CSV table of C-alpha atoms (C1' of nucleotides) in Angstrom, one decimal:
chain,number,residue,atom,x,y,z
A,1,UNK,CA,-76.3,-47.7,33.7
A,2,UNK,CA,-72.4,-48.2,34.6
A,3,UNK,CA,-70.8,-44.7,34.0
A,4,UNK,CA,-67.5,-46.3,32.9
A,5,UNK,CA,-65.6,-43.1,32.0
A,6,UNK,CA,-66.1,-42.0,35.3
A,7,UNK,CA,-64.9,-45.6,36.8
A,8,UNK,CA,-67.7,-45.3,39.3
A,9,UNK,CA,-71.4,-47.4,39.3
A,10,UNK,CA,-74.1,-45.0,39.1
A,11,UNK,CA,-76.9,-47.8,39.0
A,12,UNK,CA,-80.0,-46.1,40.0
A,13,UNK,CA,-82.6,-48.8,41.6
A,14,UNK,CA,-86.0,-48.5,39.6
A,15,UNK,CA,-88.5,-46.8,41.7
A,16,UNK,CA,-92.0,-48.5,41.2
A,17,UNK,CA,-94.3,-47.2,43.9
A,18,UNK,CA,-96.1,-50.4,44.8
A,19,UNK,CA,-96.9,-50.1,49.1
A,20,UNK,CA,-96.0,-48.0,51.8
A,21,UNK,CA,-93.6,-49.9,53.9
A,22,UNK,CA,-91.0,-48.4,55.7
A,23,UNK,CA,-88.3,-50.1,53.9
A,24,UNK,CA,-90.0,-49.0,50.3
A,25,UNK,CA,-89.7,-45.4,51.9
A,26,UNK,CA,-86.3,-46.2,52.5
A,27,UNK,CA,-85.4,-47.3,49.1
A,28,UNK,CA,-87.4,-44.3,47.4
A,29,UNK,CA,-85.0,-42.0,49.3
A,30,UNK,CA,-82.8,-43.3,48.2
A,31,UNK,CA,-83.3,-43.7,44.8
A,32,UNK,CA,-84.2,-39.9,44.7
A,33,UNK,CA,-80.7,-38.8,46.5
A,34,UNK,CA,-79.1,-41.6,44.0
A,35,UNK,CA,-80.7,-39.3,41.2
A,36,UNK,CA,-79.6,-35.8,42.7
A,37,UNK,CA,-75.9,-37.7,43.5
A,38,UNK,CA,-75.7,-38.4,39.7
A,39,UNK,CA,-76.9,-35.2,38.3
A,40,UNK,CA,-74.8,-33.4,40.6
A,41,UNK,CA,-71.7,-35.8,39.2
A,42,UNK,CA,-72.6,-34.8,35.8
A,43,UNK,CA,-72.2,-31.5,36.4
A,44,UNK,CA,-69.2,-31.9,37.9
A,45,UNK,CA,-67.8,-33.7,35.4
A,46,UNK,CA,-69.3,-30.9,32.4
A,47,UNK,CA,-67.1,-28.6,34.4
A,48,UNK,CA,-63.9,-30.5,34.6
A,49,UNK,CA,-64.5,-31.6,30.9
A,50,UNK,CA,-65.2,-27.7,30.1
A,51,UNK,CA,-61.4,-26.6,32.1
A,52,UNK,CA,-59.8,-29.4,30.5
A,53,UNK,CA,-60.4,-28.3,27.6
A,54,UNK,CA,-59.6,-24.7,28.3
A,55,UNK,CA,-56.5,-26.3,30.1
A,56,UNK,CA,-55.8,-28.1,26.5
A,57,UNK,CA,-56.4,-24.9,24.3
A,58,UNK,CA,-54.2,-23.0,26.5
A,59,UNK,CA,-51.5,-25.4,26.3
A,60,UNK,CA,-51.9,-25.5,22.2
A,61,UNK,CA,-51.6,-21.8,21.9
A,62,UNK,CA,-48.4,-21.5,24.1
A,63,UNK,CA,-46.5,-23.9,21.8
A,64,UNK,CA,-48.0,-22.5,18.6
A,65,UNK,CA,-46.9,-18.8,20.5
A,66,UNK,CA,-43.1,-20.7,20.8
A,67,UNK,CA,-43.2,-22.3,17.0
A,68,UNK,CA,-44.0,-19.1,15.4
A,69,UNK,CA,-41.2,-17.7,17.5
A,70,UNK,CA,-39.0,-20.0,16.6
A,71,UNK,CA,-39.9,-19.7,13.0
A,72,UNK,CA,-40.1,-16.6,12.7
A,73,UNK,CA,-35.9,-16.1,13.8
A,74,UNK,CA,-35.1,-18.9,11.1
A,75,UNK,CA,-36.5,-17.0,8.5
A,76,UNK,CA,-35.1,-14.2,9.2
A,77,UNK,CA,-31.8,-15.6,9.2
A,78,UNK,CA,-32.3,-17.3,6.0
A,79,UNK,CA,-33.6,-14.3,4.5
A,80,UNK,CA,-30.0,-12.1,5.8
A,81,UNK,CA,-28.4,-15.5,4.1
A,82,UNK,CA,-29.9,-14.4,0.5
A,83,UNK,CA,-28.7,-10.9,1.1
A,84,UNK,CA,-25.0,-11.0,1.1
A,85,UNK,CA,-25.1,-10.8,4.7
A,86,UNK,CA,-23.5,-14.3,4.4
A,87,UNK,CA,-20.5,-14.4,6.9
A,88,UNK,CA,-21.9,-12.0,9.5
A,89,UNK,CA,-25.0,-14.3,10.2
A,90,UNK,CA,-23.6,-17.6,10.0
A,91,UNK,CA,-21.5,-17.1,12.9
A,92,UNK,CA,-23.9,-15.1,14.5
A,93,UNK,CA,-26.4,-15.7,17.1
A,94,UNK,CA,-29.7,-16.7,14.9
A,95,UNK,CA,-28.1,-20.4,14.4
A,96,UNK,CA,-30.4,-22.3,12.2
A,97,UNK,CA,-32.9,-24.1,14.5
A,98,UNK,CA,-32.0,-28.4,14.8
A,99,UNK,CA,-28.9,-28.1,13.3
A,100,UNK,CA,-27.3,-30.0,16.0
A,101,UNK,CA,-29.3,-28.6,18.6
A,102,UNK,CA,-31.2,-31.3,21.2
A,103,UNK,CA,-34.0,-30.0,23.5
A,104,UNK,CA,-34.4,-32.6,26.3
A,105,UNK,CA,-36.9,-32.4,29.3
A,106,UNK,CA,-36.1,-33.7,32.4
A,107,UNK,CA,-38.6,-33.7,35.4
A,108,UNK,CA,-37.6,-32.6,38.7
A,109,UNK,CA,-39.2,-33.5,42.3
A,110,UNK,CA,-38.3,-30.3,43.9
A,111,UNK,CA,-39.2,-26.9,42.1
A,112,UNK,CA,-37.7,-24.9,44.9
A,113,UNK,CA,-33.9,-26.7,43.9
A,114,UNK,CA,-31.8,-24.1,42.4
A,115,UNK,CA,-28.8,-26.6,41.4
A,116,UNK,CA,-30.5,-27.8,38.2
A,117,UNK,CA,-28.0,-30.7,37.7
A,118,UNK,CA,-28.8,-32.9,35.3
A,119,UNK,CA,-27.5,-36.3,35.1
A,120,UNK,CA,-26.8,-37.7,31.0
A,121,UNK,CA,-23.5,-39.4,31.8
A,122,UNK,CA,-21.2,-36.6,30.7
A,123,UNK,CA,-19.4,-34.7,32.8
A,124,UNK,CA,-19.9,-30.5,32.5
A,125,UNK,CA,-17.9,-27.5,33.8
A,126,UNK,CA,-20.2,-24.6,34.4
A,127,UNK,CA,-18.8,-21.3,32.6
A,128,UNK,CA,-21.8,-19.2,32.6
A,129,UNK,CA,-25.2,-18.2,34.2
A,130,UNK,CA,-27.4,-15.4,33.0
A,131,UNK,CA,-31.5,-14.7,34.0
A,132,UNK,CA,-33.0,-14.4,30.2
A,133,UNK,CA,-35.9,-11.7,29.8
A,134,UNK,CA,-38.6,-14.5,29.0
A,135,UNK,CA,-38.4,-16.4,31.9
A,136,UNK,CA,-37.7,-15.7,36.2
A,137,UNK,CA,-35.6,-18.9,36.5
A,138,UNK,CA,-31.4,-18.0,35.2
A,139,UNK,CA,-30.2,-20.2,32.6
A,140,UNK,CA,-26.9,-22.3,33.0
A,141,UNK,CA,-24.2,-22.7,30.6
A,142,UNK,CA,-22.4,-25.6,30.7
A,143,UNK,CA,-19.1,-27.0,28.4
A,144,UNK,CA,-18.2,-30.4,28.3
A,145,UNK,CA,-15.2,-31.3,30.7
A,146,UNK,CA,-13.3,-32.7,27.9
A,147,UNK,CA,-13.4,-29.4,26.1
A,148,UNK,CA,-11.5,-27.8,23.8
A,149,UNK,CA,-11.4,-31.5,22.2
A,150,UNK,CA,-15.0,-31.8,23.0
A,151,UNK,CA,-17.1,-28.7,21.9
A,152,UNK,CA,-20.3,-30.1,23.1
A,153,UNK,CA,-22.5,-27.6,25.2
A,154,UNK,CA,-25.7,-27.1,27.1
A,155,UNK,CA,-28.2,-24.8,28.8
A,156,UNK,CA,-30.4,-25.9,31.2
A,157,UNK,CA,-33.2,-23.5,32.3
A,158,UNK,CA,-36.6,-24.5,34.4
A,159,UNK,CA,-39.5,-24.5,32.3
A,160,UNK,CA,-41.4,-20.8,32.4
A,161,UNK,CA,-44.4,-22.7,32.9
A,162,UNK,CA,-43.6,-25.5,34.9
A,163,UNK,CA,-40.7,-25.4,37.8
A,164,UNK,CA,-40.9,-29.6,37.7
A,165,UNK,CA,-39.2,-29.0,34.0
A,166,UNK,CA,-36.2,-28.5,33.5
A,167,UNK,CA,-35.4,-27.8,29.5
A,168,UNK,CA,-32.2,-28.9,28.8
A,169,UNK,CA,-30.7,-27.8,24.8
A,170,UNK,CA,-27.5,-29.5,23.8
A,171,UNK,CA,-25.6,-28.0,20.7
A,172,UNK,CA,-23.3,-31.0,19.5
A,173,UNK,CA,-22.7,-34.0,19.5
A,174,UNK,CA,-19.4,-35.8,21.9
A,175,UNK,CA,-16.4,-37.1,20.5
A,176,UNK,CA,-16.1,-39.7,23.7
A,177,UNK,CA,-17.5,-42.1,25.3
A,178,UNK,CA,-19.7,-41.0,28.3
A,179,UNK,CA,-18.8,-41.9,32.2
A,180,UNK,CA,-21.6,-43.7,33.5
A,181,UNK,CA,-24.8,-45.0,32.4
A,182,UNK,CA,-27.7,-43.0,31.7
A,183,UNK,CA,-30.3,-43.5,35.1
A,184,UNK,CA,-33.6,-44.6,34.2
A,185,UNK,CA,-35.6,-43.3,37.5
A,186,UNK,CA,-39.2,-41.5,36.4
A,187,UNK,CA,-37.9,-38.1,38.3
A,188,UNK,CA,-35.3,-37.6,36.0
A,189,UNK,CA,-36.6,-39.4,32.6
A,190,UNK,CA,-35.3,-38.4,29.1
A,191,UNK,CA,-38.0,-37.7,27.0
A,192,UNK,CA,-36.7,-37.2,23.1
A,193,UNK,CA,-39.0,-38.9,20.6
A,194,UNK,CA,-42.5,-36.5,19.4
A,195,UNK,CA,-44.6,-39.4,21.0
A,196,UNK,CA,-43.5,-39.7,24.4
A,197,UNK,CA,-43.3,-35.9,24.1
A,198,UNK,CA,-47.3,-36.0,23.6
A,199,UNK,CA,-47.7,-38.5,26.1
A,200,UNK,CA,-45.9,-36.3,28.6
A,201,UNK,CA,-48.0,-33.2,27.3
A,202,UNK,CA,-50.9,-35.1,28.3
A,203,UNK,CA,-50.0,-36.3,31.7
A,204,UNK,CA,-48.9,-32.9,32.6
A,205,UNK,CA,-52.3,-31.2,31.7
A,206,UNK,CA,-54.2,-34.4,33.6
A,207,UNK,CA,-51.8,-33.2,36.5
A,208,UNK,CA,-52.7,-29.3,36.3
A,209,UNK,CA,-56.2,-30.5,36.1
A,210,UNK,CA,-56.0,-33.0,39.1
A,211,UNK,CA,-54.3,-30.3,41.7
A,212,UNK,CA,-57.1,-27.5,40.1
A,213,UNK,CA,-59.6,-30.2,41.1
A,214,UNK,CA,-58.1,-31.1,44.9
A,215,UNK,CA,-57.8,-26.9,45.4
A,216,UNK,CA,-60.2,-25.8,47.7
A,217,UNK,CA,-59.8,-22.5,47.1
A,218,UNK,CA,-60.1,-23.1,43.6
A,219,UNK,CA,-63.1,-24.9,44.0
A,220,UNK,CA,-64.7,-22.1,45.4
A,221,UNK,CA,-63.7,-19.8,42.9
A,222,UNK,CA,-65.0,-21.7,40.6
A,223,UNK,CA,-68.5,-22.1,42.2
A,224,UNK,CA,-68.5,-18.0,42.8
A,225,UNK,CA,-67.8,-17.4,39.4
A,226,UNK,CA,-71.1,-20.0,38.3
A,227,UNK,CA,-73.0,-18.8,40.7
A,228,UNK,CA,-72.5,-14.9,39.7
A,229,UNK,CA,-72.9,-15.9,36.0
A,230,UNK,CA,-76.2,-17.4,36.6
A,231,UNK,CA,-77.1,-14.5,38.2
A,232,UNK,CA,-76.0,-12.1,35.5
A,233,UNK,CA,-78.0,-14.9,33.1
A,234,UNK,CA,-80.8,-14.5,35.2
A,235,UNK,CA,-81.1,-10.7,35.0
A,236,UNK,CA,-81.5,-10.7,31.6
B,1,DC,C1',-3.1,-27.5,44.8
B,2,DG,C1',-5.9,-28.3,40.9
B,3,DG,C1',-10.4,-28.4,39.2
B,4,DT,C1',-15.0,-26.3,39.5
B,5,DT,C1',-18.3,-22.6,40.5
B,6,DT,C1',-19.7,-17.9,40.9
B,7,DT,C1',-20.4,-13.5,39.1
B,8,DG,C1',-19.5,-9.0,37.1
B,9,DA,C1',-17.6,-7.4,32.8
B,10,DC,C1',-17.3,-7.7,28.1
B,11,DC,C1',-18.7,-8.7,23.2
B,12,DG,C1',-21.5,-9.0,19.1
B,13,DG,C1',-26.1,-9.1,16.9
B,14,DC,C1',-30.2,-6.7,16.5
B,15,DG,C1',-34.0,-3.3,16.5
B,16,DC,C1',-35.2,1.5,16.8
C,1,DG,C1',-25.4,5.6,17.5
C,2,DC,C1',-27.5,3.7,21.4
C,3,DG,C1',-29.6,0.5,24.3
C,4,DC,C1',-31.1,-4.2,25.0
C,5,DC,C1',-30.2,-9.0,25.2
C,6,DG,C1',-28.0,-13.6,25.0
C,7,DG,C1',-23.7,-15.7,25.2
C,8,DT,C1',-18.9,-15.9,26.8
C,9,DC,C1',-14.8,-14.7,29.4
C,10,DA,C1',-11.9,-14.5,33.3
C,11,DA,C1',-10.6,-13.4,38.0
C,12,DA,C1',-11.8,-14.6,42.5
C,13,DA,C1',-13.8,-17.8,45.6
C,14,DC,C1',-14.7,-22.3,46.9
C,15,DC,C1',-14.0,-27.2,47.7
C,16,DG,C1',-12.2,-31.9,48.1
DNA sequence: CGGTTTTGACCGGCGC
DNA sequence: GCGCCGGTCAAAACCG
């Protein structure tokens, strides 16, 4: 049998007790420790299947927890728009949601870097910088350098749930050409369309789930908290 | 010296 | 009306 998901051979060499020799000892051992080897490996694997899953249904409910969010401010602001709150609301703060609006994530090497420049080709002046009650990490306000003829802005905040992530939202659209081109390096990669989006969802869970995996500590954790469950199991 | 960044003050919307 | 919060302003500091 070729365990192919797992990418490693778990052939197990029939045992058929024919003689005694030495070497037919030999091999019997080691068929048995193959045996215990890939039991153990299937366990291991239930497990990481088990907290990738948990990893996955925790990832779901934050961005249904940050849809309904968002949802819910639109329809409250559509709601003061069929209320003759017309004027007031429109230039308020609840600005319908993609109405110009771009949220880019960028991926940054160093958590720890405070600077969160972003490089897009434009060129921004800083105006603003404010820590937002949702998340540790301040948010920078930027304006385009070419402003007032250029009204394009952004914010760029790290990710709440991720320091590598930098979420940047532009609101606008440039009038100009911008100064240089765009750099295609992985650390600091553009990712607009839904798919790559996903794909990048997905490589980020595979990551959490990697680091969980090479984490001692979290290893042991893990095996404590079996270990005291199959106690309590066995109690009962 | 001119452009940019920093940072506290201010403003307006919103909920209670 | 008051307090909270996000966004913006503007003076001072900084930098090339």
């Amino acid at each position: 049998m070729v365990d192919t998901s797992l990418g490693i051979d778990l052939n197990v060499t029939p045992f058929h007790k024919t003689d005694d020799t030495p070497m037919n000892n030999d091999l019997t051992r080691m068929s048995l420790e193959n045996k215990k080897l890939r039991e153990k490996l299937t366990t291991v694997w239930d497990k990481n299947n088990t907290l990738q899953n948990h990893v996955n249904k925790l990832m779901q409910d934050h961005e249904l927890l940050v849809n309904n969010l968002n949802k819910r401010k639109f329809v409250e602001c559509e709601e003061g728009n069929t209320s003759g709150r017309t004027e007031t609301l429109h230039q308020g703060s609840l600005k319908r949601p993609n109405e110009g609006v771009t949220r880019v994530y960028r991926r940054t090497d160093d958590p720890s870097d405070k600077s969160m420049v972003v490089k897009d080709g434009y060129q921004w002046r800083k105006y603003g910088q404010k820590v937002t009650r949702d998340n540790p990490s301040p948010r920078a306000y930027y304006k385009c350098s070419f402003a007032p003829s250029c009204t394009v802005k952004k914010k760029v905040q790290k990710s709440v749930d991720d320091a590598h992530l930098l979420v940047v939202i532009y609101e606008g659209v440039h009038n100009h050409e911008s100064m240089e081109k765009e750099p295609d390096d992985t650390s600091n990669r553009r990712l607009n369309s839904p798919m790559e989006m996903l794909k990048y969802d997905e490589a980020l869970v595979e990551q959490m789930a990697n680091s969980l995996r090479r984490n001692p500590d979290f290893i042991e954790d893990l095996a404590d908290a079996i270990s005291s469950n199959i106690l309590e199991y066995d109690l009962f």
